Amino acid sequence: AKEGIGTQDILEAIVKQVSPPKGLVDSPLRALVFDSHYDAYKGVIAYVRIVDGQLRQGERLAMMASGSTAEILEAGYFHPRLTSAGILTTGEVGYVATGFKNVKDCRVGDTMTVPNALGHIEVVPGYKPAKPMVFAGLYPVDSSDYPELRDALDRLKLNDASLFYEPETSNALGFGFRCGFLGLLHMEIIQERLEREYNLEILATAPSVEYHVTKVGGEVIEVANPSDMPSFGEIEKIEEPMMDISIFTPSRYIGTIMDLVKSRRGVYKDLKYIEAERVLLTYGMPLAELIIDFYDQLKSRTQGYASLDYNFAGYQSSDLVKLDILVNAVPVDALSLILHRESAYHQGRALVEKLRSLIPRQLFEVPIQAAIGSRVVARETVKAVRKDVLAKCYGGDISRKRKLLEKQKEGKKRMKVVGSVEIPQEAFMAVLSLGDE
């Protein structure tokens, strides 16, 4: 392929052996949008496959799912650059400059037609709107950068209709956005683009997934942020998203992969030998366990040989609890987690131990607690910075020293009531690195 050897023969063989696309040239226009991007001069440029009918430059078009209409500014082929032709007909693949100002008006998978045909033709099957699966909070490190972060997300949304975001406020982190992503890779790309293209310093909270919570009265709500979880007494059951995962790996790594998946609440389904030394392992696993560090651990334990594929399998009821982190008796919403009850104690213990080393010492004792509801499951204390008030006493009566110590103790007690604790950024990243140890 690099030298172009045999390319012409392959193309001729495709023409002879692959049957041409089926469609009706005289029928109203039906075209499937399989990709799109935003151009500053031509608006949204949609990549389409014409299923029925013809598409001409200058005509009006309509999107069947969104209902948006526009005039076709340009139509043509990939050659390999965009080459204007003025017309696309049945079976052809090309591009259409729609003039839309927002990608959400021309979503991938939507059916393009003419306004007169709306309601009279069927959509091309297979269209499903993109649904975010992974959620995280994005906050500017410097609170004055909030307007710049909002503008940057607005611009990214022009090219990425699957990006979801809404403003949110955190007591610990200030103003930011709750963002929804298709997966971890999508989340990492958005973060990287915000930092590299828009020169923003951002802080991302630990990724979470969307849970279906059934309340005692029968009402079902969707919870993507742990801080929005109802109190324990109001909940009848919590359902979490499950994934069917497929792992291709050399057979010598079967044991270590099984151990890894079992530790992440994976349920064994099947094992097939593809070749003598290569196997396919199939498991069911909660998405919440998959999104934090699983892929890195898989690559690390198999020296990079294993590959992972996963598909959404549905929602399943699980014994889940909300783990709150309290710093100086104040809940920190950005550190809250939704975990399986079995792992809540160990995760809580590991998190408070890590936070003790990250939160700087104050002039008063700072208790760090992990709690499930009203029950504290783990506690660590950041010791107070203590001034040596006895330094000026060179001997003398013990009552004088005791009086100075009591006065210091009263002052620290008073300071603890009115004092606030600054939580460094590293503390919020501690949630992500819990699995490394």
CSV table of C-alpha atoms in Angstrom, one decimal:
chain,number,residue,atom,x,y,z
A,1,ALA,CA,0.0,0.0,0.0
A,2,LYS,CA,2.9,2.4,0.8
A,3,GLU,CA,4.3,2.0,-2.7
A,4,GLY,CA,0.9,1.8,-4.4
A,5,ILE,CA,1.7,-1.7,-5.8
A,6,GLY,CA,-1.5,-3.6,-6.8
A,7,THR,CA,-3.8,-0.8,-5.6
A,8,GLN,CA,-5.5,-0.5,-9.0
A,9,ASP,CA,-6.0,-4.3,-9.2
A,10,ILE,CA,-7.7,-4.3,-5.8
A,11,LEU,CA,-10.0,-1.5,-6.7
A,12,GLU,CA,-11.0,-3.2,-10.0
A,13,ALA,CA,-11.6,-6.5,-8.0
A,14,ILE,CA,-13.9,-4.6,-5.6
A,15,VAL,CA,-15.9,-3.2,-8.4
A,16,LYS,CA,-16.4,-6.7,-10.0
A,17,GLN,CA,-17.0,-8.8,-6.9
A,18,VAL,CA,-18.8,-6.5,-4.5
A,19,SER,CA,-22.4,-5.8,-5.4
A,20,PRO,CA,-23.3,-2.1,-5.9
A,21,PRO,CA,-25.4,-0.3,-3.3
A,22,LYS,CA,-29.2,-0.7,-3.6
A,23,GLY,CA,-31.4,2.3,-3.7
A,24,LEU,CA,-34.1,4.2,-5.6
A,25,VAL,CA,-32.9,7.2,-7.6
A,26,ASP,CA,-36.4,8.6,-8.1
A,27,SER,CA,-37.4,8.3,-4.5
A,28,PRO,CA,-37.2,11.3,-2.0
A,29,LEU,CA,-33.8,11.9,-0.6
A,30,ARG,CA,-32.6,9.7,2.3
A,31,ALA,CA,-28.9,10.1,3.4
A,32,LEU,CA,-27.2,8.7,6.5
A,33,VAL,CA,-24.8,11.1,8.3
A,34,PHE,CA,-21.8,9.0,9.5
A,35,ASP,CA,-19.5,11.9,10.6
A,36,SER,CA,-19.5,15.7,10.9
A,37,HIS,CA,-17.2,18.5,11.8
A,38,TYR,CA,-17.5,22.3,12.2
A,39,ASP,CA,-16.0,24.7,9.6
A,40,ALA,CA,-15.8,28.4,10.5
A,41,TYR,CA,-16.8,29.5,7.0
A,42,LYS,CA,-19.3,26.7,5.8
A,43,GLY,CA,-20.8,25.7,9.1
A,44,VAL,CA,-21.3,22.0,9.9
A,45,ILE,CA,-19.9,19.8,7.2
A,46,ALA,CA,-21.7,16.4,7.2
A,47,TYR,CA,-20.2,13.2,5.7
A,48,VAL,CA,-23.1,11.3,4.2
A,49,ARG,CA,-24.0,8.1,2.3
A,50,ILE,CA,-26.9,8.6,-0.1
A,51,VAL,CA,-29.4,5.7,0.4
A,52,ASP,CA,-32.2,6.9,-1.9
A,53,GLY,CA,-32.7,9.9,-4.2
A,54,GLN,CA,-30.4,12.7,-5.1
A,55,LEU,CA,-28.9,15.7,-3.3
A,56,ARG,CA,-28.1,19.0,-5.1
A,57,GLN,CA,-26.3,22.1,-4.2
A,58,GLY,CA,-28.7,25.0,-3.5
A,59,GLU,CA,-31.6,22.8,-2.4
A,60,ARG,CA,-33.1,22.8,1.1
A,61,LEU,CA,-32.4,19.9,3.4
A,62,ALA,CA,-34.0,18.7,6.6
A,63,MET,CA,-32.7,16.4,9.5
A,64,MET,CA,-35.3,13.8,10.6
A,65,ALA,CA,-34.2,13.4,14.2
A,66,SER,CA,-33.4,17.1,15.1
A,67,GLY,CA,-36.0,18.7,12.7
A,68,SER,CA,-33.4,21.3,11.6
A,69,THR,CA,-33.5,22.7,8.1
A,70,ALA,CA,-30.9,24.5,6.0
A,71,GLU,CA,-29.7,25.3,2.5
A,72,ILE,CA,-27.0,23.1,0.9
A,73,LEU,CA,-24.1,25.4,0.4
A,74,GLU,CA,-21.8,22.8,-1.2
A,75,ALA,CA,-21.8,19.1,-2.0
A,76,GLY,CA,-19.1,16.8,-3.3
A,77,TYR,CA,-16.6,13.9,-2.9
A,78,PHE,CA,-13.5,13.0,-1.0
A,79,HIS,CA,-10.6,13.0,-3.6
A,80,PRO,CA,-8.9,12.7,-1.0
A,81,ARG,CA,-9.5,16.4,-0.2
A,82,LEU,CA,-13.1,17.8,-0.3
A,83,THR,CA,-13.9,18.3,-4.0
A,84,SER,CA,-17.1,20.1,-4.9
A,85,ALA,CA,-19.3,18.3,-7.5
A,86,GLY,CA,-22.7,20.0,-6.9
A,87,ILE,CA,-24.7,16.8,-6.8
A,88,LEU,CA,-24.6,13.4,-5.0
A,89,THR,CA,-26.8,10.5,-6.1
A,90,THR,CA,-27.9,7.1,-4.8
A,91,GLY,CA,-25.2,4.8,-3.5
A,92,GLU,CA,-22.5,7.6,-3.4
A,93,VAL,CA,-20.5,8.8,-0.4
A,94,GLY,CA,-19.6,12.4,0.0
A,95,TYR,CA,-19.8,15.6,2.0
A,96,VAL,CA,-22.5,18.3,2.4
A,97,ALA,CA,-21.8,21.8,3.7
A,98,THR,CA,-25.0,22.5,5.6
A,99,GLY,CA,-24.4,26.0,7.0
A,100,PHE,CA,-25.6,24.8,10.5
A,101,LYS,CA,-23.9,26.7,13.3
A,102,ASN,CA,-24.0,23.8,15.8
A,103,VAL,CA,-23.1,20.1,15.4
A,104,LYS,CA,-26.1,19.0,17.5
A,105,ASP,CA,-28.3,20.1,14.6
A,106,CYS,CA,-26.7,17.5,12.4
A,107,ARG,CA,-25.9,14.5,14.6
A,108,VAL,CA,-24.0,11.4,13.5
A,109,GLY,CA,-26.5,8.6,12.6
A,110,ASP,CA,-29.3,11.1,11.7
A,111,THR,CA,-31.1,10.8,8.4
A,112,MET,CA,-30.9,13.7,5.9
A,113,THR,CA,-33.9,14.4,3.6
A,114,VAL,CA,-35.8,17.2,1.9
A,115,PRO,CA,-38.4,19.3,3.9
A,116,ASN,CA,-41.4,18.0,1.8
A,117,ALA,CA,-40.6,14.4,2.6
A,118,LEU,CA,-40.7,14.8,6.4
A,119,GLY,CA,-43.3,12.4,7.8
A,120,HIS,CA,-43.6,10.4,4.6
A,121,ILE,CA,-40.4,8.4,4.6
A,122,GLU,CA,-38.7,6.1,7.1
A,123,VAL,CA,-35.4,7.0,8.8
A,124,VAL,CA,-32.3,5.0,8.0
A,125,PRO,CA,-32.2,2.3,10.8
A,126,GLY,CA,-29.5,2.3,13.4
A,127,TYR,CA,-29.7,5.9,14.7
A,128,LYS,CA,-29.2,6.3,18.5
A,129,PRO,CA,-28.3,9.6,20.1
A,130,ALA,CA,-24.9,9.5,21.9
A,131,LYS,CA,-25.4,8.9,25.6
A,132,PRO,CA,-22.7,9.9,28.0
A,133,MET,CA,-21.5,7.0,30.2
A,134,VAL,CA,-18.7,8.6,32.3
A,135,PHE,CA,-19.1,11.8,34.3
A,136,ALA,CA,-16.5,14.0,36.0
A,137,GLY,CA,-16.4,17.5,37.4
A,138,LEU,CA,-14.0,20.0,35.6
A,139,TYR,CA,-12.9,23.0,37.7
A,140,PRO,CA,-10.5,25.8,36.9
A,141,VAL,CA,-7.5,25.9,39.3
A,142,ASP,CA,-7.8,29.7,39.3
A,143,SER,CA,-11.4,30.6,39.9
A,144,SER,CA,-11.1,33.7,37.7
A,145,ASP,CA,-10.6,31.3,34.7
A,146,TYR,CA,-14.3,30.1,35.0
A,147,PRO,CA,-15.5,32.3,32.0
A,148,GLU,CA,-12.6,31.0,29.8
A,149,LEU,CA,-13.4,27.4,30.7
A,150,ARG,CA,-17.1,28.0,29.8
A,151,ASP,CA,-16.1,29.5,26.4
A,152,ALA,CA,-13.6,26.7,25.7
A,153,LEU,CA,-16.3,24.0,26.4
A,154,ASP,CA,-18.7,25.9,24.1
A,155,ARG,CA,-16.1,25.8,21.3
A,156,LEU,CA,-15.4,22.1,21.8
A,157,LYS,CA,-19.1,21.4,21.7
A,158,LEU,CA,-19.3,22.8,18.2
A,159,ASN,CA,-17.1,19.9,16.9
A,160,ASP,CA,-18.3,17.3,19.4
A,161,ALA,CA,-22.1,16.8,19.8
A,162,SER,CA,-21.5,13.9,22.3
A,163,LEU,CA,-19.9,16.2,24.9
A,164,PHE,CA,-22.4,17.1,27.7
A,165,TYR,CA,-21.8,19.7,30.4
A,166,GLU,CA,-23.7,21.8,32.9
A,167,PRO,CA,-22.6,24.3,35.5
A,168,GLU,CA,-22.2,23.0,39.1
A,169,THR,CA,-20.9,24.4,42.3
A,170,SER,CA,-18.7,22.6,44.9
A,171,ASN,CA,-18.1,23.8,48.4
A,172,ALA,CA,-14.5,22.8,48.1
A,173,LEU,CA,-13.6,23.7,44.5
A,174,GLY,CA,-16.0,26.6,43.7
A,175,PHE,CA,-17.6,27.1,40.3
A,176,GLY,CA,-17.1,24.5,37.6
A,177,PHE,CA,-18.9,22.1,35.2
A,178,ARG,CA,-20.3,18.6,35.5
A,179,CYS,CA,-19.3,17.0,32.2
A,180,GLY,CA,-20.5,13.7,30.5
A,181,PHE,CA,-18.2,11.7,28.2
A,182,LEU,CA,-18.6,8.6,26.0
A,183,GLY,CA,-15.8,6.9,27.9
A,184,LEU,CA,-12.4,7.4,29.5
A,185,LEU,CA,-10.6,8.1,26.3
A,186,HIS,CA,-13.1,10.8,25.4
A,187,MET,CA,-12.6,12.4,28.8
A,188,GLU,CA,-8.8,12.4,28.5
A,189,ILE,CA,-9.0,13.9,25.0
A,190,ILE,CA,-11.2,16.8,26.2
A,191,GLN,CA,-8.9,17.4,29.2
A,192,GLU,CA,-5.9,17.4,27.0
A,193,ARG,CA,-7.5,19.8,24.5
A,194,LEU,CA,-8.6,22.2,27.2
A,195,GLU,CA,-5.0,22.4,28.6
A,196,ARG,CA,-3.1,22.4,25.3
A,197,GLU,CA,-5.4,24.4,23.0
A,198,TYR,CA,-6.9,26.9,25.5
A,199,ASN,CA,-4.0,27.1,28.0
A,200,LEU,CA,-6.3,26.4,30.9
A,201,GLU,CA,-5.2,24.8,34.2
A,202,ILE,CA,-8.1,22.5,35.2
A,203,LEU,CA,-8.7,20.1,38.0
A,204,ALA,CA,-10.8,17.0,37.2
A,205,THR,CA,-12.6,15.1,40.0
A,206,ALA,CA,-12.7,11.3,40.0
A,207,PRO,CA,-14.8,9.9,37.2
A,208,SER,CA,-18.1,8.4,38.1
A,209,VAL,CA,-21.0,6.7,36.3
A,210,GLU,CA,-24.8,7.2,36.2
A,211,TYR,CA,-26.7,5.1,38.7
A,212,HIS,CA,-30.5,4.4,38.7
A,213,VAL,CA,-31.8,5.0,42.2
A,214,THR,CA,-35.3,3.7,43.2
A,215,LYS,CA,-36.7,5.6,46.1
A,216,VAL,CA,-39.0,4.1,48.8
A,217,GLY,CA,-42.0,5.6,47.1
A,218,GLY,CA,-41.2,4.0,43.7
A,219,GLU,CA,-39.7,7.1,42.1
A,220,VAL,CA,-36.6,6.4,39.9
A,221,ILE,CA,-33.9,9.0,39.6
A,222,GLU,CA,-30.6,9.1,37.7
A,223,VAL,CA,-27.6,10.1,39.8
A,224,ALA,CA,-24.3,10.9,38.1
A,225,ASN,CA,-22.8,12.9,40.9
A,226,PRO,CA,-22.2,11.2,44.3
A,227,SER,CA,-23.2,14.4,46.1
A,228,ASP,CA,-26.7,14.1,44.6
A,229,MET,CA,-27.4,10.7,46.1
A,230,PRO,CA,-30.4,10.7,48.4
A,231,SER,CA,-30.0,9.8,52.1
A,232,PHE,CA,-29.8,6.1,53.0
A,233,GLY,CA,-33.3,5.9,54.5
A,234,GLU,CA,-35.0,7.1,51.2
A,235,ILE,CA,-33.3,4.5,49.0
A,236,GLU,CA,-35.0,1.1,48.1
A,237,LYS,CA,-32.4,-0.1,45.6
A,238,ILE,CA,-29.5,1.2,43.5
A,239,GLU,CA,-28.7,-0.1,40.0
A,240,GLU,CA,-25.4,0.3,38.3
A,241,PRO,CA,-24.3,0.0,34.6
A,242,MET,CA,-22.8,-3.3,33.7
A,243,MET,CA,-20.4,-4.0,30.8
A,244,ASP,CA,-19.6,-7.2,28.8
A,245,ILE,CA,-15.8,-7.2,28.5
A,246,SER,CA,-13.7,-9.2,26.1
A,247,ILE,CA,-10.0,-9.6,26.8
A,248,PHE,CA,-7.6,-11.1,24.1
A,249,THR,CA,-4.4,-12.3,25.7
A,250,PRO,CA,-1.5,-14.8,25.5
A,251,SER,CA,-2.5,-17.9,27.4
A,252,ARG,CA,0.3,-17.5,30.0
A,253,TYR,CA,-1.4,-14.5,31.5
A,254,ILE,CA,-4.8,-16.1,32.2
A,255,GLY,CA,-4.2,-16.5,35.9
A,256,THR,CA,-3.1,-12.9,36.5
A,257,ILE,CA,-6.0,-11.5,34.4
A,258,MET,CA,-8.5,-13.6,36.3
A,259,ASP,CA,-7.1,-12.3,39.6
A,260,LEU,CA,-7.4,-8.7,38.4
A,261,VAL,CA,-11.0,-9.1,37.1
A,262,LYS,CA,-12.1,-10.9,40.2
A,263,SER,CA,-10.8,-8.1,42.4
A,264,ARG,CA,-12.9,-5.6,40.4
A,265,ARG,CA,-16.2,-7.6,40.9
A,266,GLY,CA,-16.0,-9.3,37.5
A,267,VAL,CA,-18.2,-12.3,36.8
A,268,TYR,CA,-16.7,-15.0,34.6
A,269,LYS,CA,-18.7,-16.0,31.4
A,270,ASP,CA,-16.5,-17.8,28.9
A,271,LEU,CA,-12.9,-18.7,27.8
A,272,LYS,CA,-12.1,-19.6,24.2
A,273,TYR,CA,-8.8,-20.6,22.7
A,274,ILE,CA,-8.4,-18.6,19.4
A,275,GLU,CA,-5.0,-20.2,18.8
A,276,ALA,CA,-2.7,-22.5,20.7
A,277,GLU,CA,-1.2,-19.6,22.6
A,278,ARG,CA,-4.0,-17.0,22.4
A,279,VAL,CA,-7.2,-16.9,24.4
A,280,LEU,CA,-10.4,-14.8,24.6
A,281,LEU,CA,-11.8,-14.2,28.1
A,282,THR,CA,-15.3,-12.9,28.5
A,283,TYR,CA,-16.6,-11.3,31.7
A,284,GLY,CA,-19.4,-9.2,33.1
A,285,MET,CA,-18.1,-6.2,35.1
A,286,PRO,CA,-19.5,-3.0,36.6
A,287,LEU,CA,-18.6,0.1,34.6
A,288,ALA,CA,-17.5,1.9,37.8
A,289,GLU,CA,-14.7,-0.6,38.3
A,290,LEU,CA,-13.7,-0.5,34.7
A,291,ILE,CA,-13.1,3.3,34.4
A,292,ILE,CA,-10.6,3.8,37.1
A,293,ASP,CA,-7.2,2.3,36.4
A,294,PHE,CA,-8.4,-1.1,35.1
A,295,TYR,CA,-6.9,-0.7,31.6
A,296,ASP,CA,-3.5,0.4,32.9
A,297,GLN,CA,-3.4,-2.5,35.4
A,298,LEU,CA,-4.3,-4.9,32.6
A,299,LYS,CA,-1.5,-3.7,30.3
A,300,SER,CA,0.9,-3.7,33.2
A,301,ARG,CA,0.2,-7.2,34.3
A,302,THR,CA,0.4,-8.6,30.8
A,303,GLN,CA,3.5,-6.6,29.6
A,304,GLY,CA,1.3,-4.8,27.1
A,305,TYR,CA,0.1,-7.9,25.3
A,306,ALA,CA,-3.6,-8.0,26.3
A,307,SER,CA,-6.2,-6.0,24.5
A,308,LEU,CA,-9.6,-5.0,25.9
A,309,ASP,CA,-13.0,-4.5,24.3
A,310,TYR,CA,-16.3,-3.7,26.1
A,311,ASN,CA,-20.0,-3.1,25.4
A,312,PHE,CA,-22.8,-1.8,27.5
A,313,ALA,CA,-24.9,-4.7,28.9
A,314,GLY,CA,-27.6,-2.9,30.9
A,315,TYR,CA,-28.3,-2.0,34.6
A,316,GLN,CA,-28.1,-4.4,37.5
A,317,SER,CA,-29.1,-4.0,41.2
A,318,SER,CA,-26.0,-3.9,43.6
A,319,ASP,CA,-25.3,-3.4,47.3
A,320,LEU,CA,-23.9,0.1,46.9
A,321,VAL,CA,-23.3,2.8,49.5
A,322,LYS,CA,-22.2,6.5,49.4
A,323,LEU,CA,-18.8,7.1,51.2
A,324,ASP,CA,-18.5,10.7,52.5
A,325,ILE,CA,-15.2,12.3,53.5
A,326,LEU,CA,-15.4,14.8,56.3
A,327,VAL,CA,-12.5,17.2,56.9
A,328,ASN,CA,-12.8,19.0,60.3
A,329,ALA,CA,-16.4,17.6,60.6
A,330,VAL,CA,-17.4,19.3,57.2
A,331,PRO,CA,-18.4,17.0,54.3
A,332,VAL,CA,-16.2,17.6,51.2
A,333,ASP,CA,-18.6,16.9,48.3
A,334,ALA,CA,-15.8,16.6,45.7
A,335,LEU,CA,-14.3,13.6,47.6
A,336,SER,CA,-17.5,11.6,47.9
A,337,LEU,CA,-17.6,8.2,46.3
A,338,ILE,CA,-20.3,5.6,45.5
A,339,LEU,CA,-18.8,2.1,46.3
A,340,HIS,CA,-19.8,-1.5,46.8
A,341,ARG,CA,-20.4,-2.1,50.5
A,342,GLU,CA,-17.6,-4.8,50.7
A,343,SER,CA,-14.9,-2.4,49.5
A,344,ALA,CA,-16.2,0.8,51.2
A,345,TYR,CA,-14.2,0.2,54.5
A,346,HIS,CA,-10.9,-0.5,52.8
A,347,GLN,CA,-11.3,2.4,50.3
A,348,GLY,CA,-12.3,4.7,53.1
A,349,ARG,CA,-9.3,3.7,55.2
A,350,ALA,CA,-6.9,4.1,52.3
A,351,LEU,CA,-8.3,7.5,51.4
A,352,VAL,CA,-8.1,9.1,54.8
A,353,GLU,CA,-4.6,7.8,55.3
A,354,LYS,CA,-3.6,9.4,52.0
A,355,LEU,CA,-5.4,12.7,52.8
A,356,ARG,CA,-3.6,12.9,56.2
A,357,SER,CA,-0.2,13.1,54.4
A,358,LEU,CA,-1.6,15.7,51.8
A,359,ILE,CA,-3.5,18.1,54.0
A,360,PRO,CA,-1.1,20.6,55.6
A,361,ARG,CA,-1.0,21.0,59.4
A,362,GLN,CA,-3.0,23.8,61.0
A,363,LEU,CA,-2.8,25.5,64.3
A,364,PHE,CA,-5.5,23.1,65.5
A,365,GLU,CA,-6.1,19.4,65.1
A,366,VAL,CA,-7.9,18.4,61.9
A,367,PRO,CA,-9.9,15.1,62.0
A,368,ILE,CA,-10.4,13.4,58.6
A,369,GLN,CA,-13.2,10.9,58.6
A,370,ALA,CA,-14.7,8.4,56.2
A,371,ALA,CA,-18.4,7.9,56.8
A,372,ILE,CA,-21.2,5.8,55.4
A,373,GLY,CA,-24.4,7.6,56.4
A,374,SER,CA,-23.9,8.5,60.1
A,375,ARG,CA,-21.5,5.7,60.7
A,376,VAL,CA,-17.8,6.6,60.7
A,377,VAL,CA,-15.7,3.7,59.2
A,378,ALA,CA,-12.2,5.3,59.3
A,379,ARG,CA,-10.5,8.3,60.9
A,380,GLU,CA,-7.1,9.9,60.9
A,381,THR,CA,-6.0,13.1,62.6
A,382,VAL,CA,-3.7,15.8,61.2
A,383,LYS,CA,-1.8,16.9,64.4
A,384,ALA,CA,-1.8,20.6,65.3
A,385,VAL,CA,1.2,22.8,64.8
A,386,ARG,CA,2.1,23.6,68.5
A,387,LYS,CA,4.0,26.6,69.8
A,388,ASP,CA,6.3,25.9,72.7
A,389,VAL,CA,4.6,28.2,75.3
A,390,LEU,CA,6.9,26.9,78.1
A,391,ALA,CA,10.1,28.2,76.4
A,392,LYS,CA,10.2,31.3,78.5
A,393,CYS,CA,9.7,29.4,81.8
A,394,TYR,CA,13.1,28.7,83.3
A,395,GLY,CA,12.0,26.6,86.3
A,396,GLY,CA,9.4,28.1,88.6
A,397,ASP,CA,6.2,26.7,90.0
A,398,ILE,CA,4.4,24.0,88.0
A,399,SER,CA,1.1,25.9,88.3
A,400,ARG,CA,2.5,28.7,86.1
A,401,LYS,CA,3.3,26.1,83.4
A,402,ARG,CA,-0.1,24.4,83.7
A,403,LYS,CA,-1.8,27.8,83.4
A,404,LEU,CA,0.1,28.6,80.1
A,405,LEU,CA,-0.8,25.1,78.7
A,406,GLU,CA,-4.5,25.4,79.6
A,407,LYS,CA,-4.6,28.9,78.0
A,408,GLN,CA,-3.1,27.4,74.8
A,409,LYS,CA,-5.6,24.5,74.9
A,410,GLU,CA,-8.5,27.0,75.2
A,411,GLY,CA,-7.2,29.0,72.3
A,412,LYS,CA,-6.9,26.0,70.0
A,413,LYS,CA,-10.4,24.8,70.9
A,414,ARG,CA,-11.8,28.3,70.0
A,415,MET,CA,-9.7,28.3,66.8
A,416,LYS,CA,-11.0,24.9,65.8
A,417,VAL,CA,-14.6,26.2,65.9
A,418,VAL,CA,-14.0,29.2,63.6
A,419,GLY,CA,-11.0,27.9,61.6
A,420,SER,CA,-11.3,26.6,58.0
A,421,VAL,CA,-9.0,24.1,56.3
A,422,GLU,CA,-7.6,24.7,52.8
A,423,ILE,CA,-7.6,21.4,50.9
A,424,PRO,CA,-4.8,21.2,48.3
A,425,GLN,CA,-5.4,20.0,44.7
A,426,GLU,CA,-3.4,16.8,45.3
A,427,ALA,CA,-6.0,15.7,47.8
A,428,PHE,CA,-8.7,15.5,45.0
A,429,MET,CA,-6.3,13.5,42.8
A,430,ALA,CA,-5.8,11.0,45.7
A,431,VAL,CA,-9.1,9.3,44.8
A,432,LEU,CA,-7.7,8.4,41.3
A,433,SER,CA,-4.5,6.8,42.6
A,434,LEU,CA,-6.0,4.6,45.3
A,435,GLY,CA,-5.7,1.5,43.1
A,436,ASP,CA,-2.0,2.0,42.6
A,437,GLU,CA,-1.0,0.9,46.1
